[in-house]
CSV table of C-alpha atoms in Angstrom, one decimal:
chain,number,residue,atom,x,y,z
A,1,MET,CA,-20.3,36.5,-43.1
A,2,LYS,CA,-20.6,36.7,-46.9
A,3,LYS,CA,-18.1,33.8,-47.3
A,4,LEU,CA,-20.1,31.7,-44.8
A,5,PHE,CA,-23.3,32.4,-46.8
A,6,VAL,CA,-21.7,31.6,-50.1
A,7,THR,CA,-20.1,28.4,-48.7
A,8,PHE,CA,-23.5,27.3,-47.3
A,9,ALA,CA,-25.3,28.0,-50.7
A,10,LEU,CA,-22.7,25.9,-52.6
A,11,MET,CA,-23.1,23.0,-50.1
A,12,LEU,CA,-26.9,23.1,-50.7
A,13,ALA,CA,-26.4,23.2,-54.4
A,14,ALA,CA,-24.1,20.2,-54.2
A,15,LEU,CA,-26.6,18.2,-52.2
A,16,GLY,CA,-29.3,18.9,-54.8
A,17,ILE,CA,-27.1,17.6,-57.6
A,18,GLN,CA,-26.6,14.3,-55.7
A,19,ALA,CA,-30.3,13.6,-55.3
A,20,LYS,CA,-31.1,9.9,-56.1
A,21,ASP,CA,-34.1,8.5,-57.9
A,22,ILE,CA,-35.3,6.2,-55.2
A,23,LYS,CA,-38.2,3.9,-56.1
A,24,THR,CA,-40.2,1.1,-54.4
A,25,LEU,CA,-40.9,-2.4,-55.6
A,26,VAL,CA,-43.5,-4.6,-53.8
A,27,VAL,CA,-43.4,-8.4,-54.5
A,28,THR,CA,-44.9,-11.6,-53.2
A,29,THR,CA,-42.8,-14.7,-53.2
A,30,ASN,CA,-43.2,-18.4,-54.0
A,31,PRO,CA,-42.6,-20.4,-51.9
A,32,GLN,CA,-44.4,-18.2,-49.4
A,33,MET,CA,-42.7,-16.7,-46.4
A,34,HIS,CA,-43.8,-18.4,-43.2
A,35,CYS,CA,-41.2,-17.7,-40.5
A,36,ASP,CA,-38.4,-15.4,-39.5
A,37,ASN,CA,-35.8,-17.6,-41.3
A,38,CYS,CA,-37.6,-16.9,-44.6
A,39,GLU,CA,-37.3,-13.2,-43.9
A,40,LYS,CA,-33.6,-13.5,-42.9
A,41,LYS,CA,-32.9,-15.5,-46.1
A,42,ILE,CA,-34.6,-12.9,-48.3
A,43,LYS,CA,-33.0,-9.9,-46.6
A,44,GLY,CA,-29.6,-11.6,-46.4
A,45,ASN,CA,-29.4,-12.3,-50.1
A,46,LEU,CA,-31.1,-9.2,-51.5
A,47,ARG,CA,-29.0,-6.7,-49.5
A,48,PHE,CA,-26.0,-7.5,-51.8
A,49,GLU,CA,-27.9,-6.5,-55.0
A,50,LYS,CA,-26.8,-3.3,-56.6
A,51,GLY,CA,-28.9,-0.3,-55.7
A,52,VAL,CA,-30.9,-1.8,-52.9
A,53,LYS,CA,-31.5,0.7,-50.1
A,54,THR,CA,-34.0,-1.1,-47.7
A,55,ILE,CA,-35.9,-4.4,-47.6
A,56,ASP,CA,-39.0,-4.9,-45.5
A,57,CYS,CA,-40.7,-8.3,-45.2
A,58,ASN,CA,-44.3,-8.5,-44.1
A,59,ILE,CA,-44.9,-12.2,-43.4
A,60,PRO,CA,-48.7,-12.0,-42.6
A,61,ASP,CA,-49.4,-10.1,-45.9
A,62,GLN,CA,-46.8,-12.2,-47.8
A,63,LEU,CA,-45.2,-9.0,-49.2
A,64,VAL,CA,-41.6,-7.9,-49.6
A,65,THR,CA,-41.1,-4.1,-50.1
A,66,ILE,CA,-37.8,-3.1,-51.6
A,67,THR,CA,-36.6,0.5,-52.0
A,68,TYR,CA,-33.9,0.9,-54.6
A,69,ASP,CA,-31.9,3.5,-56.6
A,70,SER,CA,-33.4,3.3,-60.1
A,71,GLU,CA,-30.1,4.6,-61.5
A,72,LYS,CA,-28.3,1.5,-60.4
A,73,THR,CA,-30.9,-1.3,-60.9
A,74,LYS,CA,-34.3,-2.1,-62.4
A,75,PRO,CA,-37.3,-4.0,-61.0
A,76,GLU,CA,-36.7,-6.9,-63.4
A,77,ALA,CA,-33.2,-7.4,-62.0
A,78,LEU,CA,-34.4,-7.4,-58.5
A,79,ILE,CA,-37.2,-9.9,-59.3
A,80,LYS,CA,-34.6,-12.1,-61.1
A,81,ALA,CA,-32.3,-11.9,-58.0
A,82,PHE,CA,-34.9,-14.0,-56.0
A,83,GLU,CA,-34.1,-17.0,-58.2
A,84,LYS,CA,-30.5,-17.0,-56.9
A,85,PHE,CA,-31.7,-18.2,-53.5
A,86,GLY,CA,-34.7,-20.4,-54.5
A,87,TYR,CA,-37.6,-18.1,-54.7
A,88,THR,CA,-39.8,-16.7,-57.4
A,89,ALA,CA,-41.0,-13.1,-57.0
A,90,THR,CA,-44.1,-11.6,-58.5
A,91,GLN,CA,-44.6,-7.8,-58.6
A,92,VAL,CA,-47.7,-6.5,-56.8
A,93,THR,CA,-49.3,-3.4,-58.2
A,94,THR,CA,-50.8,-0.6,-56.2
A,95,ASP,CA,-54.3,-2.0,-56.8
A,96,GLY,CA,-53.3,-5.3,-55.2
A,97,LYS,CA,-53.1,-7.3,-58.3
A,98,LYS,CA,-50.1,-9.5,-59.2
A,99,GLN,CA,-48.0,-8.5,-62.2
A,100,ASP,CA,-45.4,-10.6,-64.0
A,101,ALA,CA,-41.9,-9.3,-64.8
A,102,LYS,CA,-43.1,-7.9,-68.1
A,103,GLY,CA,-45.7,-5.7,-66.4
A,104,THR,CA,-48.8,-7.8,-67.5
A,105,LYS,CA,-51.4,-7.8,-64.7
A,106,LYS,CA,-52.7,-11.1,-63.4
A,107,SER,CA,-55.9,-11.7,-61.5
A,108,GLY,CA,-55.9,-12.6,-57.8
A,109,LYS,CA,-54.0,-11.3,-54.8
């Protein structure tokens, strides 16, 4: 029984060490998404970027939400990745304002 307990404790400790630093990036695109093909194009191209975990496109709100491993990539690299397939991405902050790649807030939504 002791061996089982020690083995279990070591497994839990190993899982704690492997914890990732997962972050979320929300962007809006230009040209705007207007159909399912736009969503497929974005998801199909971004899924190959290093560190990307999930991609969620919200066509009515014109938002792309990306969860990524911050140890493998940065928001600037993800924003730049949109250019590879003909889009320009602009980060949206939590207060709903657009933000350029350098972090400067812009007015509007």
